[in-house]
Amino acid sequence: MNFRSINKEVSLNLSASADRQFEENLVTFENKKYLKSVEIYGPNGSGKSTLLKALVLMAEMVCNSRDNKPGIPLSRYPHRLNAAAPTRFSLWFERKGIKYFYEFSYTDEKILEEYLYYSPDGKLVQVFDRTDMAMEFGSAFAKDSGNCDKELKPNKLLLSVSASITNIEPVLQAYLFFQNDLVFSGKRQVNWTEFSAKKLQDDMNTKEKFVEFLKAICPGLQGMEVSVENKDPSDAYFPDGTPEEIKRFMLTQGMRVVLDIRFNYGDFSLKLAEESDGVKVLFDILPVLLDVISNNKVYVCDEFETHLHPAIVKRLLLFFFTNTDSSSQMLFTTHNVELLDLDFVRRDQIWFTELTGEGRETELYSLAEMKGVGCEENIHKGYLDGRYGALPPEGGF
C-alpha cells in the first residue's frame, strides 16, 4: 500500500475460486488450488503496471539493501495525497514445497517493520520480527542469528542482511525466492537475448521445443543455429580510424559475448536482426518461459502482447497451461481483449484495475467477484461495452 497510484491496501490473490472450469489452469499446493496465470486489464494510468512495479521494487530492495549507504534515501514512490505515511509490501509465496510470508514497511529514511514467517508443517512459525532496529528471531533460529545486530542498519532489510551472514535455512530460501524465482520481463539489468541464446545453445530440449513452436508460426522454417562465444576485447578488430579513446574503453570492458543466431529456411537463412519484431520478441520470451516452467518460477510481464499477434499470445498461454507438471505461474498486464475468452481462461484469472475519481486511487478486482457473470458470457463484448468497468473515460479531442 501507498505506492504510486495505490493508496489503500489492494490484494492480488491467486487462490482459485470454486469455479470448476479448466482445472489444467491451476496448480496444487497443500491440497489447495492456485491460479497458473492472472491477466490484468484496465485503462492507461489505472495502476496495472504499478502492481507489477511494486513486486519489482520489493525484490530489488530484498536483493540490494545490504549495500545501502548511510544517508541515501530508500526507493519509495508514495501516493501524492499520502506522502508522509509509510509504504508497505507483503507477500505469501512458496519455495521448494514450503509456504512463506514476508512483509516490510518503510519511509524514505528507514525500515519501520519487517516480518518473516514460514510453514514447514502446516503451522506458521516465526523466523524473525523487526521493529525499527529491534529484532527478534524465532526460538529455533535465535542461536544462529550471528552478528545481525551489528550488521543491521536503519535503511537495510534484515532479510538481506541475515541471508548474507547466517546459515538460517528459511532466511536463505526466502531470499533466493526474490533473487531467482521472480523473473521480470524487460528488467534492464538482464540481457534476455543473451540469456535465450545461451539457453538454446546449452539445452537441446529447450531448443527443440522452441523450434517446434516457431515452425507453427513461421512458414518454411526448418531449424535454427545458435552460437554464443565469450571473447577477450584485446582480440577485437578495430577498423582503421577508430578513435583511441574508444579502443581504450573497449579494452577495459572485460569479456564480451558474441552471438550468432540464424534461422534456416532451406534455400536461405536469416539472422535474428533480420527477422520480424514478433520473432525477436518470441526469441526473448519463449526460452525464458521454458526455464520458468522447468524450474517452477514466477514470470512477471508488463504488456505481454507487445509486438505479438493475438493468436500467438493465446498460443503462448495455452502452451504454459499444458505444462501441468510444473507449479510455475505468470502475472501479466495486457490490453489484448482477445484473451478475454472463457473458452480457455477462468473467471478468477481475469482481473481489472480502475482509478477512482476522488483521490485517484487504484482499485483492483477480479471478474469472479462480480455477480451475474456466467461461464457462457461473452466477456470480450461485455468488457468493451463497459459492463465490468476498467475502461478509459468517454470523450476525446
mmCIF file of C-alpha atoms in Angstrom:
data_model
loop_
_atom_site.group_PDB
_atom_site.id
_atom_site.type_symbol
_atom_site.label_atom_id
_atom_site.label_comp_id
_atom_site.label_asym_id
_atom_site.label_seq_id
_atom_site.Cartn_x
_atom_site.Cartn_y
_atom_site.Cartn_z
ATOM 1 C CA MET A 1 0.000 0.000 0.000
ATOM 2 C CA ASN A 2 0.952 3.687 -0.508
ATOM 3 C CA PHE A 3 2.898 3.107 -3.708
ATOM 4 C CA ARG A 4 2.292 5.314 -6.751
ATOM 5 C CA SER A 5 -1.458 5.204 -7.514
ATOM 6 C CA ILE A 6 -2.071 2.529 -4.851
ATOM 7 C CA ASN A 7 -3.044 4.394 -1.688
ATOM 8 C CA LYS A 8 -5.095 1.977 0.375
ATOM 9 C CA GLU A 9 -4.243 -1.710 0.539
ATOM 10 C CA VAL A 10 -5.010 -3.825 -2.529
ATOM 11 C CA SER A 11 -4.540 -7.583 -2.731
ATOM 12 C CA LEU A 12 -3.884 -9.773 -5.770
ATOM 13 C CA ASN A 13 -4.982 -13.232 -4.623
ATOM 14 C CA LEU A 14 -4.052 -16.234 -6.769
ATOM 15 C CA SER A 15 -6.154 -18.684 -4.754
ATOM 16 C CA ALA A 16 -8.593 -20.420 -7.081
ATOM 17 C CA SER A 17 -12.321 -19.855 -6.655
ATOM 18 C CA ALA A 18 -14.907 -22.649 -6.618
ATOM 19 C CA ASP A 19 -15.107 -22.410 -10.427
ATOM 20 C CA ARG A 20 -14.740 -25.913 -11.916
ATOM 21 C CA GLN A 21 -13.604 -24.718 -15.353
ATOM 22 C CA PHE A 22 -10.160 -25.544 -16.775
ATOM 23 C CA GLU A 23 -8.516 -27.463 -13.956
ATOM 24 C CA GLU A 24 -5.322 -27.525 -16.068
ATOM 25 C CA ASN A 25 -5.040 -23.772 -15.434
ATOM 26 C CA LEU A 26 -4.423 -24.482 -11.745
ATOM 27 C CA VAL A 27 -1.559 -25.666 -9.577
ATOM 28 C CA THR A 28 -1.971 -27.589 -6.319
ATOM 29 C CA PHE A 29 -0.145 -26.771 -3.098
ATOM 30 C CA GLU A 30 -1.007 -28.204 0.322
ATOM 31 C CA ASN A 31 -4.258 -29.610 -1.106
ATOM 32 C CA LYS A 32 -5.374 -26.159 -2.234
ATOM 33 C CA LYS A 33 -5.740 -24.860 -5.784
ATOM 34 C CA TYR A 34 -3.988 -21.772 -7.121
ATOM 35 C CA LEU A 35 -4.067 -19.999 -10.488
ATOM 36 C CA LYS A 36 -1.300 -20.641 -13.011
ATOM 37 C CA SER A 37 -1.800 -17.192 -14.500
ATOM 38 C CA VAL A 38 -3.504 -13.877 -13.943
ATOM 39 C CA GLU A 39 -4.192 -11.332 -16.701
ATOM 40 C CA ILE A 40 -4.789 -7.733 -15.618
ATOM 41 C CA TYR A 41 -6.812 -5.235 -17.665
ATOM 42 C CA GLY A 42 -7.512 -1.551 -17.235
ATOM 43 C CA PRO A 43 -7.115 1.826 -18.908
ATOM 44 C CA ASN A 44 -3.777 3.603 -19.120
ATOM 45 C CA GLY A 45 -2.891 5.191 -15.807
ATOM 46 C CA SER A 46 -5.194 2.962 -13.755
ATOM 47 C CA GLY A 47 -2.416 1.125 -11.907
ATOM 48 C CA LYS A 48 -1.911 -2.106 -13.877
ATOM 49 C CA SER A 49 1.825 -1.591 -14.222
ATOM 50 C CA THR A 50 2.017 -0.230 -10.676
ATOM 51 C CA LEU A 51 1.030 -3.646 -9.295
ATOM 52 C CA LEU A 52 3.957 -5.278 -11.077
ATOM 53 C CA LYS A 53 6.352 -2.432 -10.271
ATOM 54 C CA ALA A 54 5.576 -2.943 -6.593
ATOM 55 C CA LEU A 55 6.753 -6.543 -6.905
ATOM 56 C CA VAL A 56 9.847 -5.430 -8.821
ATOM 57 C CA LEU A 57 10.744 -2.860 -6.166
ATOM 58 C CA MET A 58 10.130 -5.329 -3.354
ATOM 59 C CA ALA A 59 12.529 -7.826 -4.960
ATOM 60 C CA GLU A 60 15.154 -5.173 -5.687
ATOM 61 C CA MET A 61 15.088 -3.969 -2.090
ATOM 62 C CA VAL A 62 15.496 -7.506 -0.754
ATOM 63 C CA CYS A 63 18.396 -8.274 -3.092
ATOM 64 C CA ASN A 64 20.229 -4.953 -2.800
ATOM 65 C CA SER A 65 19.503 -3.324 0.550
ATOM 66 C CA ARG A 66 22.553 -4.775 2.323
ATOM 67 C CA ASP A 67 24.657 -2.432 0.167
ATOM 68 C CA ASN A 68 22.648 0.685 1.066
ATOM 69 C CA LYS A 69 24.861 3.587 2.126
ATOM 70 C CA PRO A 70 24.102 5.829 5.136
ATOM 71 C CA GLY A 71 22.090 8.903 4.333
ATOM 72 C CA ILE A 72 20.883 7.715 0.903
ATOM 73 C CA PRO A 73 17.051 7.770 0.747
ATOM 74 C CA LEU A 74 15.292 4.471 0.132
ATOM 75 C CA SER A 75 13.483 3.963 -3.179
ATOM 76 C CA ARG A 76 9.914 4.975 -2.458
ATOM 77 C CA TYR A 77 7.079 6.410 -4.525
ATOM 78 C CA PRO A 78 4.184 7.182 -2.156
ATOM 79 C CA HIS A 79 0.746 8.283 -3.291
ATOM 80 C CA ARG A 80 0.729 12.072 -3.765
ATOM 81 C CA LEU A 81 -2.005 12.501 -1.157
ATOM 82 C CA ASN A 82 -0.238 10.340 1.435
ATOM 83 C CA ALA A 83 3.445 11.244 1.117
ATOM 84 C CA ALA A 84 4.134 11.288 4.858
ATOM 85 C CA ALA A 85 2.726 7.796 5.501
ATOM 86 C CA PRO A 86 4.912 4.671 5.162
ATOM 87 C CA THR A 87 4.848 2.273 2.238
ATOM 88 C CA ARG A 88 4.136 -1.388 2.961
ATOM 89 C CA PHE A 89 4.644 -4.529 0.865
ATOM 90 C CA SER A 90 3.665 -8.075 1.838
ATOM 91 C CA LEU A 91 3.773 -11.387 0.012
ATOM 92 C CA TRP A 92 2.769 -15.007 0.542
ATOM 93 C CA PHE A 93 4.865 -17.360 -1.591
ATOM 94 C CA GLU A 94 6.049 -20.956 -1.901
ATOM 95 C CA ARG A 95 9.545 -22.314 -2.434
ATOM 96 C CA LYS A 96 10.519 -25.984 -2.545
ATOM 97 C CA GLY A 97 7.162 -27.052 -1.137
ATOM 98 C CA ILE A 98 7.180 -24.682 1.859
ATOM 99 C CA LYS A 99 4.972 -21.618 2.327
ATOM 100 C CA TYR A 100 6.418 -18.259 3.440
ATOM 101 C CA PHE A 101 5.059 -14.880 4.483
ATOM 102 C CA TYR A 102 7.206 -11.764 4.231
ATOM 103 C CA GLU A 103 6.294 -8.139 4.892
ATOM 104 C CA PHE A 104 8.030 -4.830 5.494
ATOM 105 C CA SER A 105 7.064 -1.168 5.803
ATOM 106 C CA TYR A 106 9.349 1.821 5.415
ATOM 107 C CA THR A 107 9.766 5.556 4.954
ATOM 108 C CA ASP A 108 12.341 7.455 2.913
ATOM 109 C CA GLU A 109 14.857 7.130 5.737
ATOM 110 C CA LYS A 110 14.379 3.738 7.375
ATOM 111 C CA ILE A 111 12.687 0.346 7.682
ATOM 112 C CA LEU A 112 9.896 0.547 10.246
ATOM 113 C CA GLU A 113 8.741 -3.065 10.497
ATOM 114 C CA GLU A 114 9.762 -6.365 8.932
ATOM 115 C CA TYR A 115 8.431 -9.908 9.396
ATOM 116 C CA LEU A 116 9.360 -13.324 8.028
ATOM 117 C CA TYR A 117 7.337 -16.465 8.820
ATOM 118 C CA TYR A 118 7.268 -19.907 7.246
ATOM 119 C CA SER A 119 5.132 -23.019 7.446
ATOM 120 C CA PRO A 120 7.188 -26.233 7.267
ATOM 121 C CA ASP A 121 4.438 -28.484 8.684
ATOM 122 C CA GLY A 122 1.230 -26.533 8.181
ATOM 123 C CA LYS A 123 1.761 -24.237 11.163
ATOM 124 C CA LEU A 124 3.067 -20.703 10.764
ATOM 125 C CA VAL A 125 6.444 -20.348 12.524
ATOM 126 C CA GLN A 126 8.289 -17.119 13.312
ATOM 127 C CA VAL A 127 11.657 -16.709 11.610
ATOM 128 C CA PHE A 128 12.104 -13.094 12.704
ATOM 129 C CA ASP A 129 10.237 -9.923 13.671
ATOM 130 C CA ARG A 130 11.804 -6.487 13.429
ATOM 131 C CA THR A 131 10.567 -3.091 14.643
ATOM 132 C CA ASP A 132 12.906 -0.209 13.838
ATOM 133 C CA MET A 133 16.291 -1.554 14.999
ATOM 134 C CA ALA A 134 14.878 -4.066 17.497
ATOM 135 C CA MET A 135 14.872 -7.625 16.136
ATOM 136 C CA GLU A 136 13.682 -10.961 17.477
ATOM 137 C CA PHE A 137 14.434 -14.293 15.834
ATOM 138 C CA GLY A 138 12.191 -17.276 16.466
ATOM 139 C CA SER A 139 13.292 -19.688 19.181
ATOM 140 C CA ALA A 140 14.563 -22.199 16.616
ATOM 141 C CA PHE A 141 16.847 -19.613 14.981
ATOM 142 C CA ALA A 142 17.979 -17.243 17.762
ATOM 143 C CA LYS A 143 21.294 -19.043 18.339
ATOM 144 C CA ASP A 144 22.134 -18.846 14.630
ATOM 145 C CA SER A 145 21.419 -15.140 14.154
ATOM 146 C CA GLY A 146 25.131 -14.334 14.381
ATOM 147 C CA ASN A 147 26.132 -10.701 14.030
ATOM 148 C CA CYS A 148 22.874 -9.442 12.559
ATOM 149 C CA ASP A 149 22.514 -6.947 15.392
ATOM 150 C CA LYS A 150 25.876 -5.407 14.421
ATOM 151 C CA GLU A 151 25.345 -5.502 10.646
ATOM 152 C CA LEU A 152 21.769 -4.218 10.597
ATOM 153 C CA LYS A 153 21.246 -0.525 9.798
ATOM 154 C CA PRO A 154 18.036 1.534 9.749
ATOM 155 C CA ASN A 155 17.952 1.548 5.919
ATOM 156 C CA LYS A 156 18.776 -2.153 5.444
ATOM 157 C CA LEU A 157 16.346 -5.067 5.372
ATOM 158 C CA LEU A 158 17.009 -7.800 7.912
ATOM 159 C CA LEU A 159 16.248 -10.453 5.270
ATOM 160 C CA SER A 160 19.007 -9.074 3.058
ATOM 161 C CA VAL A 161 21.496 -8.815 5.921
ATOM 162 C CA SER A 162 20.753 -12.185 7.548
ATOM 163 C CA ALA A 163 20.823 -14.051 4.216
ATOM 164 C CA SER A 164 24.434 -12.979 3.715
ATOM 165 C CA ILE A 165 25.847 -13.669 7.192
ATOM 166 C CA THR A 166 23.803 -16.547 8.666
ATOM 167 C CA ASN A 167 23.027 -20.140 7.736
ATOM 168 C CA ILE A 168 19.340 -19.976 8.670
ATOM 169 C CA GLU A 169 17.656 -22.108 6.012
ATOM 170 C CA PRO A 170 14.261 -20.338 5.783
ATOM 171 C CA VAL A 171 16.067 -16.993 5.510
ATOM 172 C CA LEU A 172 18.176 -18.304 2.637
ATOM 173 C CA GLN A 173 15.186 -19.834 0.833
ATOM 174 C CA ALA A 174 13.108 -16.668 1.201
ATOM 175 C CA TYR A 175 15.980 -14.578 -0.163
ATOM 176 C CA LEU A 176 16.502 -16.960 -3.093
ATOM 177 C CA PHE A 177 12.825 -16.672 -3.999
ATOM 178 C CA PHE A 178 13.248 -12.948 -4.582
ATOM 179 C CA GLN A 179 16.633 -13.356 -6.244
ATOM 180 C CA ASN A 180 15.967 -16.363 -8.514
ATOM 181 C CA ASP A 181 12.289 -17.319 -8.645
ATOM 182 C CA LEU A 182 10.766 -13.988 -9.653
ATOM 183 C CA VAL A 183 11.521 -13.415 -13.342
ATOM 184 C CA PHE A 184 10.732 -9.914 -14.566
ATOM 185 C CA SER A 185 10.419 -9.491 -18.308
ATOM 186 C CA GLY A 186 12.063 -6.303 -19.540
ATOM 187 C CA LYS A 187 14.271 -5.915 -16.479
ATOM 188 C CA ARG A 188 17.070 -3.646 -17.638
ATOM 189 C CA GLN A 189 19.854 -5.470 -15.807
ATOM 190 C CA VAL A 190 19.188 -8.672 -17.772
ATOM 191 C CA ASN A 191 20.094 -9.209 -21.426
ATOM 192 C CA TRP A 192 17.256 -11.576 -22.325
ATOM 193 C CA THR A 193 18.560 -12.139 -25.879
ATOM 194 C CA GLU A 194 21.858 -13.330 -24.441
ATOM 195 C CA PHE A 195 20.066 -15.464 -21.841
ATOM 196 C CA SER A 196 17.893 -17.084 -24.508
ATOM 197 C CA ALA A 197 20.828 -17.704 -26.853
ATOM 198 C CA LYS A 198 22.836 -19.435 -24.134
ATOM 199 C CA LYS A 199 19.786 -21.467 -23.084
ATOM 200 C CA LEU A 200 19.162 -22.606 -26.672
ATOM 201 C CA GLN A 201 22.815 -23.456 -27.211
ATOM 202 C CA ASP A 202 23.235 -25.426 -23.988
ATOM 203 C CA ASP A 203 19.831 -27.129 -23.673
ATOM 204 C CA MET A 204 18.734 -29.215 -26.671
ATOM 205 C CA ASN A 205 15.332 -29.925 -25.117
ATOM 206 C CA THR A 206 14.624 -26.190 -24.885
ATOM 207 C CA LYS A 207 15.876 -25.698 -28.443
ATOM 208 C CA GLU A 208 13.613 -28.451 -29.808
ATOM 209 C CA LYS A 209 10.536 -27.017 -28.095
ATOM 210 C CA PHE A 210 11.423 -23.508 -29.252
ATOM 211 C CA VAL A 211 11.863 -24.554 -32.904
ATOM 212 C CA GLU A 212 8.657 -26.614 -32.779
ATOM 213 C CA PHE A 213 6.741 -23.577 -31.512
ATOM 214 C CA LEU A 214 8.251 -21.275 -34.159
ATOM 215 C CA LYS A 215 7.511 -23.679 -37.030
ATOM 216 C CA ALA A 216 3.802 -23.247 -36.339
ATOM 217 C CA ILE A 217 4.014 -19.508 -36.961
ATOM 218 C CA CYS A 218 6.996 -19.134 -39.353
ATOM 219 C CA PRO A 219 6.149 -20.821 -42.706
ATOM 220 C CA GLY A 220 9.118 -22.683 -44.182
ATOM 221 C CA LEU A 221 11.262 -22.651 -41.065
ATOM 222 C CA GLN A 222 13.394 -25.801 -40.932
ATOM 223 C CA GLY A 223 15.605 -25.121 -37.941
ATOM 224 C CA MET A 224 17.991 -22.686 -36.342
ATOM 225 C CA GLU A 225 21.595 -22.390 -35.257
ATOM 226 C CA VAL A 226 22.763 -20.551 -32.170
ATOM 227 C CA SER A 227 26.350 -19.833 -31.241
ATOM 228 C CA VAL A 228 27.469 -17.918 -28.160
ATOM 229 C CA GLU A 229 31.147 -17.200 -27.599
ATOM 230 C CA ASN A 230 32.998 -15.223 -24.954
ATOM 231 C CA LYS A 231 35.890 -13.200 -26.307
ATOM 232 C CA ASP A 232 38.562 -11.035 -24.770
ATOM 233 C CA PRO A 233 38.304 -7.461 -26.105
ATOM 234 C CA SER A 234 42.088 -7.449 -26.593
ATOM 235 C CA ASP A 235 41.445 -9.741 -29.573
ATOM 236 C CA ALA A 236 38.932 -7.310 -31.045
ATOM 237 C CA TYR A 237 39.417 -5.929 -34.515
ATOM 238 C CA PHE A 238 39.166 -2.151 -34.728
ATOM 239 C CA PRO A 239 38.559 -0.597 -38.163
ATOM 240 C CA ASP A 240 41.071 1.959 -39.396
ATOM 241 C CA GLY A 241 40.327 5.353 -37.959
ATOM 242 C CA THR A 242 38.749 4.098 -34.704
ATOM 243 C CA PRO A 243 39.472 6.804 -32.080
ATOM 244 C CA GLU A 244 41.983 5.756 -29.441
ATOM 245 C CA GLU A 245 39.611 6.609 -26.573
ATOM 246 C CA ILE A 246 37.061 4.112 -27.957
ATOM 247 C CA LYS A 247 39.736 1.427 -28.234
ATOM 248 C CA ARG A 248 40.841 2.053 -24.647
ATOM 249 C CA PHE A 249 37.240 1.916 -23.431
ATOM 250 C CA MET A 250 36.590 -1.396 -25.198
ATOM 251 C CA LEU A 251 39.743 -2.922 -23.760
ATOM 252 C CA THR A 252 38.607 -2.130 -20.214
ATOM 253 C CA GLN A 253 35.236 -3.902 -20.546
ATOM 254 C CA GLY A 254 36.414 -7.430 -19.811
ATOM 255 C CA MET A 255 34.948 -10.434 -21.593
ATOM 256 C CA ARG A 256 32.346 -9.700 -24.258
ATOM 257 C CA VAL A 257 29.689 -12.030 -25.649
ATOM 258 C CA VAL A 258 29.457 -12.677 -29.376
ATOM 259 C CA LEU A 259 26.123 -14.031 -30.609
ATOM 260 C CA ASP A 260 25.421 -15.717 -33.946
ATOM 261 C CA ILE A 261 21.734 -16.568 -34.301
ATOM 262 C CA ARG A 262 20.400 -17.812 -37.639
ATOM 263 C CA PHE A 263 17.005 -19.118 -38.749
ATOM 264 C CA ASN A 264 17.200 -21.699 -41.540
ATOM 265 C CA TYR A 265 14.524 -21.566 -44.258
ATOM 266 C CA GLY A 266 16.121 -24.113 -46.602
ATOM 267 C CA ASP A 267 17.431 -22.060 -49.530
ATOM 268 C CA PHE A 268 18.401 -19.156 -47.297
ATOM 269 C CA SER A 269 18.845 -18.166 -43.671
ATOM 270 C CA LEU A 270 18.080 -15.017 -41.699
ATOM 271 C CA LYS A 271 19.957 -13.522 -38.793
ATOM 272 C CA LEU A 272 17.918 -12.561 -35.745
ATOM 273 C CA ALA A 273 18.385 -8.885 -36.627
ATOM 274 C CA GLU A 274 16.717 -9.558 -39.999
ATOM 275 C CA GLU A 275 13.657 -11.244 -38.535
ATOM 276 C CA SER A 276 10.372 -9.530 -37.673
ATOM 277 C CA ASP A 277 9.845 -7.751 -34.364
ATOM 278 C CA GLY A 278 7.476 -10.556 -33.364
ATOM 279 C CA VAL A 279 10.102 -13.270 -33.873
ATOM 280 C CA LYS A 280 12.632 -11.168 -31.934
ATOM 281 C CA VAL A 281 10.201 -10.861 -29.041
ATOM 282 C CA LEU A 282 9.498 -14.604 -29.126
ATOM 283 C CA PHE A 283 13.242 -15.276 -29.108
ATOM 284 C CA ASP A 284 13.497 -13.324 -25.853
ATOM 285 C CA ILE A 285 10.285 -14.678 -24.278
ATOM 286 C CA LEU A 286 9.911 -18.364 -25.097
ATOM 287 C CA PRO A 287 13.247 -19.732 -23.775
ATOM 288 C CA VAL A 288 12.673 -17.716 -20.601
ATOM 289 C CA LEU A 289 9.190 -19.201 -20.258
ATOM 290 C CA LEU A 290 10.622 -22.686 -20.753
ATOM 291 C CA ASP A 291 13.123 -22.017 -17.962
ATOM 292 C CA VAL A 292 10.309 -20.684 -15.737
ATOM 293 C CA ILE A 293 8.270 -23.838 -16.411
ATOM 294 C CA SER A 294 11.209 -26.182 -15.794
ATOM 295 C CA ASN A 295 12.216 -24.550 -12.511
ATOM 296 C CA ASN A 296 8.802 -23.618 -11.051
ATOM 297 C CA LYS A 297 9.396 -19.864 -11.165
ATOM 298 C CA VAL A 298 7.035 -16.893 -11.446
ATOM 299 C CA TYR A 299 7.074 -14.888 -14.691
ATOM 300 C CA VAL A 300 6.042 -11.238 -14.402
ATOM 301 C CA CYS A 301 5.440 -9.255 -17.590
ATOM 302 C CA ASP A 302 4.039 -5.801 -18.314
ATOM 303 C CA GLU A 303 2.068 -5.736 -21.601
ATOM 304 C CA PHE A 304 2.668 -9.354 -22.552
ATOM 305 C CA GLU A 305 1.289 -8.842 -26.061
ATOM 306 C CA THR A 306 3.858 -6.261 -27.266
ATOM 307 C CA HIS A 307 4.737 -6.900 -30.969
ATOM 308 C CA LEU A 308 2.853 -10.217 -30.917
ATOM 309 C CA HIS A 309 -0.278 -11.216 -32.829
ATOM 310 C CA PRO A 310 -3.217 -12.016 -30.503
ATOM 311 C CA ALA A 311 -3.294 -15.607 -31.779
ATOM 312 C CA ILE A 312 0.389 -16.079 -30.848
ATOM 313 C CA VAL A 313 -0.173 -14.648 -27.363
ATOM 314 C CA LYS A 314 -3.051 -17.086 -26.889
ATOM 315 C CA ARG A 315 -0.849 -19.934 -28.144
ATOM 316 C CA LEU A 316 1.846 -18.976 -25.604
ATOM 317 C CA LEU A 317 -0.685 -19.047 -22.777
ATOM 318 C CA LEU A 318 -2.094 -22.411 -23.847
ATOM 319 C CA PHE A 319 1.463 -23.742 -24.030
ATOM 320 C CA PHE A 320 2.018 -22.503 -20.468
ATOM 321 C CA PHE A 321 -1.194 -24.113 -19.215
ATOM 322 C CA THR A 322 -0.481 -27.512 -20.803
ATOM 323 C CA ASN A 323 2.694 -27.977 -18.742
ATOM 324 C CA THR A 324 0.643 -29.335 -15.871
ATOM 325 C CA ASP A 325 3.612 -30.955 -14.077
ATOM 326 C CA SER A 326 5.022 -27.516 -13.332
ATOM 327 C CA SER A 327 3.957 -25.235 -10.479
ATOM 328 C CA SER A 328 5.171 -22.169 -12.370
ATOM 329 C CA GLN A 329 2.939 -19.093 -12.503
ATOM 330 C CA MET A 330 2.554 -15.995 -14.659
ATOM 331 C CA LEU A 331 1.337 -12.477 -13.865
ATOM 332 C CA PHE A 332 0.893 -10.063 -16.746
ATOM 333 C CA THR A 333 -0.861 -6.890 -17.784
ATOM 334 C CA THR A 334 -2.458 -6.620 -21.202
ATOM 335 C CA HIS A 335 -4.730 -4.611 -23.485
ATOM 336 C CA ASN A 336 -5.351 -7.682 -25.683
ATOM 337 C CA VAL A 337 -9.107 -8.190 -25.389
ATOM 338 C CA GLU A 338 -8.839 -11.424 -27.417
ATOM 339 C CA LEU A 339 -7.637 -13.058 -24.196
ATOM 340 C CA LEU A 340 -10.973 -12.213 -22.552
ATOM 341 C CA ASP A 341 -12.230 -15.613 -23.572
ATOM 342 C CA LEU A 342 -13.897 -18.002 -21.140
ATOM 343 C CA ASP A 343 -13.284 -20.803 -23.625
ATOM 344 C CA PHE A 344 -9.725 -21.109 -22.331
ATOM 345 C CA VAL A 345 -9.336 -18.992 -19.162
ATOM 346 C CA ARG A 346 -11.308 -18.980 -15.919
ATOM 347 C CA ARG A 347 -13.201 -16.028 -14.475
ATOM 348 C CA ASP A 348 -10.832 -15.824 -11.489
ATOM 349 C CA GLN A 349 -7.857 -15.441 -13.856
ATOM 350 C CA ILE A 350 -9.202 -12.123 -15.189
ATOM 351 C CA TRP A 351 -8.535 -9.011 -13.089
ATOM 352 C CA PHE A 352 -9.212 -5.318 -13.587
ATOM 353 C CA THR A 353 -7.751 -2.063 -12.317
ATOM 354 C CA GLU A 354 -9.732 1.156 -12.150
ATOM 355 C CA LEU A 355 -8.805 4.630 -10.939
ATOM 356 C CA THR A 356 -11.278 6.285 -8.582
ATOM 357 C CA GLY A 357 -12.290 9.825 -9.464
ATOM 358 C CA GLU A 358 -11.821 11.093 -5.926
ATOM 359 C CA GLY A 359 -8.232 10.724 -4.753
ATOM 360 C CA ARG A 360 -7.116 8.994 -7.953
ATOM 361 C CA GLU A 361 -6.523 5.655 -6.223
ATOM 362 C CA THR A 362 -6.193 2.243 -7.848
ATOM 363 C CA GLU A 363 -8.919 -0.297 -7.197
ATOM 364 C CA LEU A 364 -8.293 -3.956 -8.055
ATOM 365 C CA TYR A 365 -10.941 -6.642 -8.530
ATOM 366 C CA SER A 366 -11.464 -9.909 -10.385
ATOM 367 C CA LEU A 367 -14.203 -10.995 -12.754
ATOM 368 C CA ALA A 368 -15.028 -13.821 -10.334
ATOM 369 C CA GLU A 369 -16.051 -11.240 -7.712
ATOM 370 C CA MET A 370 -18.753 -9.799 -9.977
ATOM 371 C CA LYS A 371 -22.246 -11.206 -9.609
ATOM 372 C CA GLY A 372 -24.202 -12.453 -12.581
ATOM 373 C CA VAL A 373 -21.237 -13.243 -14.831
ATOM 374 C CA GLY A 374 -21.675 -16.805 -16.085
ATOM 375 C CA CYS A 375 -19.225 -19.087 -17.866
ATOM 376 C CA GLU A 376 -21.223 -18.720 -21.090
ATOM 377 C CA GLU A 377 -20.960 -14.923 -21.162
ATOM 378 C CA ASN A 378 -19.160 -13.069 -23.958
ATOM 379 C CA ILE A 379 -16.550 -11.386 -21.752
ATOM 380 C CA HIS A 380 -14.860 -9.690 -24.690
ATOM 381 C CA LYS A 381 -18.062 -7.849 -25.645
ATOM 382 C CA GLY A 382 -19.065 -7.214 -22.046
ATOM 383 C CA TYR A 383 -15.740 -5.530 -21.306
ATOM 384 C CA LEU A 384 -15.870 -3.288 -24.372
ATOM 385 C CA ASP A 385 -19.466 -2.399 -23.502
ATOM 386 C CA GLY A 386 -18.277 -1.226 -20.084
ATOM 387 C CA ARG A 387 -20.107 -3.855 -18.076
ATOM 388 C CA TYR A 388 -17.086 -4.603 -15.848
ATOM 389 C CA GLY A 389 -15.661 -1.086 -15.619
ATOM 390 C CA ALA A 390 -11.888 -0.573 -16.090
ATOM 391 C CA LEU A 391 -12.337 1.367 -19.353
ATOM 392 C CA PRO A 392 -10.984 4.807 -20.268
ATOM 393 C CA PRO A 393 -13.406 7.681 -19.651
ATOM 394 C CA GLU A 394 -15.585 8.695 -22.572
ATOM 395 C CA GLY A 395 -14.716 11.770 -24.583
ATOM 396 C CA GLY A 396 -11.844 12.802 -26.788
ATOM 397 C CA PHE A 397 -10.332 15.626 -28.741
#
